[in-house]
XYZ file of C-alpha atoms in Angstrom:
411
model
C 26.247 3.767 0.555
C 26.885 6.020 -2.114
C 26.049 10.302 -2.061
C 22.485 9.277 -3.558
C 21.365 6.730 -1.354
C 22.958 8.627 1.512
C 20.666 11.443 0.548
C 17.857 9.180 0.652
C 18.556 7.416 3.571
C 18.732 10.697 5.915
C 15.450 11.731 4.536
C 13.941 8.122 5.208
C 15.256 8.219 8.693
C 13.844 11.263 9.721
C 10.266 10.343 8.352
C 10.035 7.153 10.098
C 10.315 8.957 13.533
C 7.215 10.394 12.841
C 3.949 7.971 13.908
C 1.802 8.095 11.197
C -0.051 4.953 11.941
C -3.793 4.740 10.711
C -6.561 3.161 11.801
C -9.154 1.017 9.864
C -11.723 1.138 12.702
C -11.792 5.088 12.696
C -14.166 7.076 11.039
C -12.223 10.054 11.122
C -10.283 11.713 8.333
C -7.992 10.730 8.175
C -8.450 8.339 10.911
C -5.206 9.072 12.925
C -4.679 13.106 13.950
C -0.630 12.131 13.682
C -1.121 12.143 10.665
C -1.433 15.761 10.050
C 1.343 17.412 11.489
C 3.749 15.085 9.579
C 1.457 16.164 6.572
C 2.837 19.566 7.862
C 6.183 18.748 7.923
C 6.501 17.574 4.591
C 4.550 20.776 3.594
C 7.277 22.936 4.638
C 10.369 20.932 3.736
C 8.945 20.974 0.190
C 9.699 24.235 -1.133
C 13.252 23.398 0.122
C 13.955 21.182 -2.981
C 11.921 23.318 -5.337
C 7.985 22.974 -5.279
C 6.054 25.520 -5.370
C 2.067 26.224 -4.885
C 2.477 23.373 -1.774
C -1.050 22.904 0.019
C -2.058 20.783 2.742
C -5.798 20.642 2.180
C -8.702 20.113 4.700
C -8.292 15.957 4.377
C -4.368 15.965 5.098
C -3.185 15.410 1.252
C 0.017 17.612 0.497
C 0.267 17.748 -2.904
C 3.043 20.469 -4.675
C 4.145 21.145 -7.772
C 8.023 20.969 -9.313
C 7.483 23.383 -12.111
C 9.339 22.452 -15.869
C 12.048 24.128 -17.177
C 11.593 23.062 -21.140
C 9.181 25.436 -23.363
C 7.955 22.220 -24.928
C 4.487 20.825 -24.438
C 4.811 17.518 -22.377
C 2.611 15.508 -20.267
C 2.158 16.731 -16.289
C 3.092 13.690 -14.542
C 1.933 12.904 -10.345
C 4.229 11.125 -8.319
C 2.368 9.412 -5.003
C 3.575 7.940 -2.197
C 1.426 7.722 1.217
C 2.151 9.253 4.575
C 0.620 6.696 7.047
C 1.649 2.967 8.097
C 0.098 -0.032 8.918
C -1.752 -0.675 12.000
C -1.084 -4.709 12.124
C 1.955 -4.170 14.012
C 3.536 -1.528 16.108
C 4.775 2.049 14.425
C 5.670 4.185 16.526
C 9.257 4.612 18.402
C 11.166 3.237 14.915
C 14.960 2.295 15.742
C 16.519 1.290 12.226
C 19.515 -0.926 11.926
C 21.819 0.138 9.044
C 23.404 -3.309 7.549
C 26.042 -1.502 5.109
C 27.596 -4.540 2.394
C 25.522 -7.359 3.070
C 27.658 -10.303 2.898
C 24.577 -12.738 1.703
C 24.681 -14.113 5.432
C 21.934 -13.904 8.508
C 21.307 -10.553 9.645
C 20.417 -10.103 13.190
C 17.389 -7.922 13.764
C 16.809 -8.443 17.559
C 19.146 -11.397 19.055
C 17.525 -11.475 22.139
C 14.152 -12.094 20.868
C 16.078 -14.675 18.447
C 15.169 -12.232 15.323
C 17.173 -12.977 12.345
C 16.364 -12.436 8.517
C 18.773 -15.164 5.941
C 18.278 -15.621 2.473
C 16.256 -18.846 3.505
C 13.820 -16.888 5.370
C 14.015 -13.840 2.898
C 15.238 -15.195 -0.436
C 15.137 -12.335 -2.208
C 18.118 -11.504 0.000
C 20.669 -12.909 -2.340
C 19.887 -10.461 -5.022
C 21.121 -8.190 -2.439
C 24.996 -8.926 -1.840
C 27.194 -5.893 -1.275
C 23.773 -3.291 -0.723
C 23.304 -1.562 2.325
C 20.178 -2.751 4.561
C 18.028 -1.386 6.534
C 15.871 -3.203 8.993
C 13.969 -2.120 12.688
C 15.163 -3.579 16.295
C 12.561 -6.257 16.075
C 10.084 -4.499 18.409
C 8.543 -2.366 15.365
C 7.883 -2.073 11.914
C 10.199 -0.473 9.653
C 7.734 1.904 7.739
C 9.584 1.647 4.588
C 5.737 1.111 3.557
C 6.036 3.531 2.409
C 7.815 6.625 3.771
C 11.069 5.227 1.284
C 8.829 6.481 -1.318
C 7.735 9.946 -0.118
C 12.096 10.126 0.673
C 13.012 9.239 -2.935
C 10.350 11.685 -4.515
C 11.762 14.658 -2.414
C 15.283 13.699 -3.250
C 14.345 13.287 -6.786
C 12.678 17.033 -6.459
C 15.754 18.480 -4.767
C 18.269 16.654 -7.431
C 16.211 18.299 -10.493
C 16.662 21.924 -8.913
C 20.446 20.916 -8.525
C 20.806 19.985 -11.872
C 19.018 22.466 -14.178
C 20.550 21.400 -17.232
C 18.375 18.355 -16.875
C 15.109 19.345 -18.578
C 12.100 17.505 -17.137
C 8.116 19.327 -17.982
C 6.185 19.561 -14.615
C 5.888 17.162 -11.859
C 2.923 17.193 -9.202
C 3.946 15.050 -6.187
C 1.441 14.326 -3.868
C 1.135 12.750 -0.381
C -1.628 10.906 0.517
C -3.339 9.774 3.639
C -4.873 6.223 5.023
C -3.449 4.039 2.220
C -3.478 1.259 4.406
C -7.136 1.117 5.158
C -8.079 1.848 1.699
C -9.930 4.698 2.396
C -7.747 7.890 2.228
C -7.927 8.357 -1.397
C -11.574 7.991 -1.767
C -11.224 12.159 -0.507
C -8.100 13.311 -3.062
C -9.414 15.518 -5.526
C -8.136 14.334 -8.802
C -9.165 17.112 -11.308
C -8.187 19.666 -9.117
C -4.677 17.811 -9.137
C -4.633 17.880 -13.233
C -2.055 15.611 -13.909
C -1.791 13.713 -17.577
C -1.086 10.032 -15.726
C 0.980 8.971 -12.350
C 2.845 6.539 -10.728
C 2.914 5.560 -7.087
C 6.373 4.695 -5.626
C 4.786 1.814 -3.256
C 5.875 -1.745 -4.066
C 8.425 -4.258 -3.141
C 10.629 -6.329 -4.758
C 12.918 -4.987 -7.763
C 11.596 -4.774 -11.097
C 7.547 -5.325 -9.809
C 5.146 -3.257 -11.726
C 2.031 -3.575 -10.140
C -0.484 -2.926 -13.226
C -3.326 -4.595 -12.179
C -4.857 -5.565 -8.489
C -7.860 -6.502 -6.745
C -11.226 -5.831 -7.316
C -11.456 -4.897 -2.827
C -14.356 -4.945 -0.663
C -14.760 -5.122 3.063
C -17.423 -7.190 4.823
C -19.529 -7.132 8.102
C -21.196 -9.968 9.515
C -23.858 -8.714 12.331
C -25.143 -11.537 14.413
C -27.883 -10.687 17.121
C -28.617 -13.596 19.518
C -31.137 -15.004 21.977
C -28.975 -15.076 25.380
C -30.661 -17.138 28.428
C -29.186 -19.191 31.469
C -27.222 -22.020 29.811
C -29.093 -24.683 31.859
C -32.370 -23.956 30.114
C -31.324 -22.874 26.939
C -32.665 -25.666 24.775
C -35.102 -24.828 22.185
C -34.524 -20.945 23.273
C -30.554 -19.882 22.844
C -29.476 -18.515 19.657
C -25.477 -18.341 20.518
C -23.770 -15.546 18.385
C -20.413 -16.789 19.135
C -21.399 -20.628 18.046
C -23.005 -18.946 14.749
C -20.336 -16.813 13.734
C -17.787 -19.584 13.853
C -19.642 -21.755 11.761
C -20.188 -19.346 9.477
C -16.993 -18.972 8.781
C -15.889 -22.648 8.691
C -18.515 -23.245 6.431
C -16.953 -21.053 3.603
C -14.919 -22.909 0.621
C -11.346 -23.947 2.042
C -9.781 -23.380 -1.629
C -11.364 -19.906 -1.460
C -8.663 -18.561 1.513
C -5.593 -16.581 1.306
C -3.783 -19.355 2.737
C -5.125 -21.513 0.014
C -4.657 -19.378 -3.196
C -1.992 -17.062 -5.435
C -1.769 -15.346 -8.549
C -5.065 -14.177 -9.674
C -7.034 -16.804 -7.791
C -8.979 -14.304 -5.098
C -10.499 -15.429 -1.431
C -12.249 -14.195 1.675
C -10.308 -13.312 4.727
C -12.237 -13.309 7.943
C -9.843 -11.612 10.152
C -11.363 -10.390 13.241
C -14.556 -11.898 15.280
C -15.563 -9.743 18.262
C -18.774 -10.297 20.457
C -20.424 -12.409 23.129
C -23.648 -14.082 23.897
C -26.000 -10.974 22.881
C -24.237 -10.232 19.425
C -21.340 -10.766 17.843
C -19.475 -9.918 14.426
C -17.351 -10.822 12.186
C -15.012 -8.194 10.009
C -13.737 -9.488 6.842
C -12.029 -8.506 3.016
C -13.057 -9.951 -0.186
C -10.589 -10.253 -3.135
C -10.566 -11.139 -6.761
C -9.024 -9.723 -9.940
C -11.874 -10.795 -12.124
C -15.129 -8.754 -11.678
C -17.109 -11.065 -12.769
C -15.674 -13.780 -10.081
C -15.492 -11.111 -7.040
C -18.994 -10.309 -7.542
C -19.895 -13.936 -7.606
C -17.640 -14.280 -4.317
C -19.957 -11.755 -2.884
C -23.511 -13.725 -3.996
C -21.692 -16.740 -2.779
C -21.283 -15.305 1.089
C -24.959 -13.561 0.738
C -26.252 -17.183 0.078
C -24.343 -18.884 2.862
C -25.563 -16.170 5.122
C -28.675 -17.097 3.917
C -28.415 -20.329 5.002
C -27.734 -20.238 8.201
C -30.202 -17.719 9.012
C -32.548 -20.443 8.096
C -30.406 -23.002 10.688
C -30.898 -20.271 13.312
C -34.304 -18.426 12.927
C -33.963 -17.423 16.205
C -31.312 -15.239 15.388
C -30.962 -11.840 13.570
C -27.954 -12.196 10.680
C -27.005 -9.513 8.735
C -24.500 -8.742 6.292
C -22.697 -5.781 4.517
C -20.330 -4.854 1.789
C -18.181 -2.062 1.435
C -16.402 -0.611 -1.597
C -12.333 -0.174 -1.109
C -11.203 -0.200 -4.666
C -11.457 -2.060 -8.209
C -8.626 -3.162 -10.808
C -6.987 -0.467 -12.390
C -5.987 -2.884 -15.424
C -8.244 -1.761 -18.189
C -7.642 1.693 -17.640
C -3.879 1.532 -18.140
C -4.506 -0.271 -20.977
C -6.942 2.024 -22.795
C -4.761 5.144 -21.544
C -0.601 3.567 -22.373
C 1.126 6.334 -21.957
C 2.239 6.058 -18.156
C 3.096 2.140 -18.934
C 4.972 3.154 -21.655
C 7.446 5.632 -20.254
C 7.636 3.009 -17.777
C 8.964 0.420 -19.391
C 11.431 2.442 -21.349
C 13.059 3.466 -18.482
C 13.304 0.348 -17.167
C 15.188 -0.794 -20.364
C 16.680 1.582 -20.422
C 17.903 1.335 -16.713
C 18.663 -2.724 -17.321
C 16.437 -3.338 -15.174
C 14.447 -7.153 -15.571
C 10.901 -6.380 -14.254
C 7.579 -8.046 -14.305
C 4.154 -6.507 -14.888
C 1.897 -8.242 -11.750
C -1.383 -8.134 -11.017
C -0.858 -7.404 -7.236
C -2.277 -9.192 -4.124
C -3.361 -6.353 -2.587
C -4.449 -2.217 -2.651
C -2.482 0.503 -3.832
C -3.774 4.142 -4.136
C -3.126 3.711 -8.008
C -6.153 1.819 -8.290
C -8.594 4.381 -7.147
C -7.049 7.172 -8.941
C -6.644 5.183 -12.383
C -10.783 4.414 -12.117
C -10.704 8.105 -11.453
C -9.190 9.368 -14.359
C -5.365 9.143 -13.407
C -3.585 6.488 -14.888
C -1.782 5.764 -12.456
C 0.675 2.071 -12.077
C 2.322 1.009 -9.631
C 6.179 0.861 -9.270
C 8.703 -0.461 -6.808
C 10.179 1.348 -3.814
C 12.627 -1.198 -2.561
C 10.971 -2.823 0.774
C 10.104 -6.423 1.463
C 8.114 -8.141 4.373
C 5.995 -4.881 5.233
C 3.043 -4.764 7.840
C 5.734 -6.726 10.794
C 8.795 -6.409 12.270
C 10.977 -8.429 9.422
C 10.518 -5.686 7.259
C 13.360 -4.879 5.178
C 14.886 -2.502 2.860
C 17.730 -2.399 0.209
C 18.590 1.421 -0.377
C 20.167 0.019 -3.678
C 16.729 -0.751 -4.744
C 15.714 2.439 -3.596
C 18.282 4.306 -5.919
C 17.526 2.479 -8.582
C 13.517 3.685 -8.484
C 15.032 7.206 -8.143
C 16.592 6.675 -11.405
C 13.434 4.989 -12.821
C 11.286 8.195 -12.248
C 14.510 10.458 -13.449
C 14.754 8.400 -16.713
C 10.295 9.190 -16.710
C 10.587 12.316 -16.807
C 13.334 13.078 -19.083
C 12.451 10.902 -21.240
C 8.625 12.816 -21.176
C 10.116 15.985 -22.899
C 11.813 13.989 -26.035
């Protein structure tokens, strides 16, 4: 690794010591208390590389700001990454593996649990040949997802105050909570942060730009049964469990995740808890269009519907909740952000491609807030398990991506 990424790296390691997992069940905020004292942490190292007027507020956000040093009148730009990880898979007690000049071979991650990562499994592993790598023991996630962000921000923030004679105007960076269960941001505080448009540094592969998403709800399936000795249940037995799993086989096969890419959207019934008396079924609905995701949503209302009329002796209720919409109209009414974006990344040689992401990013909520805000990448692949990976040249190259931003903001 070179100075830069070595610099980045040490940051990155100490972060992912921290557990910062979150929790979709909780109703807390945010919904893990670990989460705050890393908030803390971040808080104090931040003045460090030069922010000033660093908060943590009553939520957990830490947001600072890296003040300009041109007299000319240029756009205040946010940089986000978030603070928390995943809950599908363990976080906490993070032992990277450091994989200097990968040699385009198999990479052991845990040989005893027969753990490897090749460029068959991963193939986005051969644009990686001579980069250093970073993967977990196999018993863990990584949590480059996204605590490589929040590390290339601060590094970005400390190389600006070592190099004055760059000028850059001002730069907000902000740290958010419970990104990964698309709540968090519904509590940031956007005008109070007054920035002109942002980026978040929380994507994947090299060259992504996620400009575009999900429309995102959640949905709850309450089933309340009639429970009686099995031996005399006919005519009388309304079986929650039975119910709930033909609910969900009855919905469109071509309308899963493991049935569609692209744009094409789905429902994901992911957990079913329960027993004779009730039972229920948690779930996500996703679809770029709005006018398809709120069909999507009719479409599971009516099969509900339905089988409250095949079961009248049972109670069936169901339940949407908002997580976020598709920020692509507003980056396309507001251009600036995009822009700057692309520039730099021509400027950088970098090939990238503007996606419409499979999945959340706290760039959605804030651009339908006000903050243009798109999505860039950060240099991890396989997050939410225990093949996650990183390529810290990836990560230097999105540090020079937001450098190239902002001085390229004050021409």
């Amino acid at each position: 690794m070179n100075l830069l990424q070595q610099k980045i790296y040490n940051r990155f390691i100490r972060y992912i010591a921290v557990d910062t997992t979150s929790d979709p069940e909780s109703t807390s905020v945010p919904t893990t208390p670990s989460q705050i004292p890393f908030a803390h942490s971040l808080a104090a190292e931040m003045p460090k590389v030069g922010f000033t007027e660093v908060e943590v507020d009553e939520y957990g956000f830490v947001t600072g700001l890296l003040p300009a040093n041109t007299d000319k009148k240029v756009p205040v730009i946010g940089l986000f990454a978030h603070l928390d990880t995943v809950s599908d898979f363990n976080g906490k007690d993070i032992h990277p593996i450091l994989h200097e000049n990968y040699d385009g071979g198999t990479l052991t991650i845990n040989a005893e649990k027969k753990m490897f990562l090749s460029p068959q499994t991963a193939p986005n592993l051969k644009l990686c040949v001579g980069d250093a790598i970073v993967t977990a023991d196999g018993n863990s996630i990584l949590a480059a997802d996204d605590k490589i962000g929040i590390a290339i921000i601060m590094t970005l923030a400390e190389y600006f105050q070592e190099h004055p004679e760059i000028k850059h105007g001002p730069l907000k960076a902000a740290f958010t909570i419970d990104e990964e269960t698309g709540t968090g941001i519904n509590y940031f505080d956007v005008k109070r942060f007054n920035a002109d448009f942002a980026y978040t540094v929380d994507g994947a592969l090299l060259g992504d730009i996620d400009c575009g998403n999900f429309n995102a709800d959640s949905v709850t399936i309450h089933i309340i049964g009639k429970s009686c000795h099995p031996g005399s249940a006919k005519g009388f037995m309304a079986n929650p469990v039975r119910i709930a799993a033909d609910i969900i086989s009855s919905w469109p096969t071509d309308k899963l995740p493991e049935t569609t890419d692209g744009e094409d959207g789905f429902i994901l019934f992911k957990d079913i808890t329960g027993g004779l008396d009730q039972a229920e079924i948690q779930g996500i609905v996703r679809e770029h269009d709005l006018t398809k995701f709120e069909q999507f949503k009719k479409d599971l209302t009516a099969l509900v519907e339905t089988k409250r009329k095949q079961y009248p002796a049972a109670k069936i209720e169901i339940s949407f909740k908002e997580q976020y919409r598709n920020m692509r109209d507003v980056l396309r009414a507001q251009p600036k952000a995009m822009e700057l974006l692309e520039g730099a990344l021509k400027e950088n040689n970098i090939a990238y491609r503007l996606t419409q992401a499979r999945g959340g990013t706290d760039g959605a909520r804030l651009s339908l807030c006000g903050l243009p805000t798109p999505n860039i990448f950060a240099g991890y692949e396989n997050p939410h398990g225990p093949y996650e990976w990183l390529s810290m040249n990836w990560a230097e190259k999105a540090f020079h991506i937001l450098e190239t931003i902002a001085k390229n903001a004050v021409k």
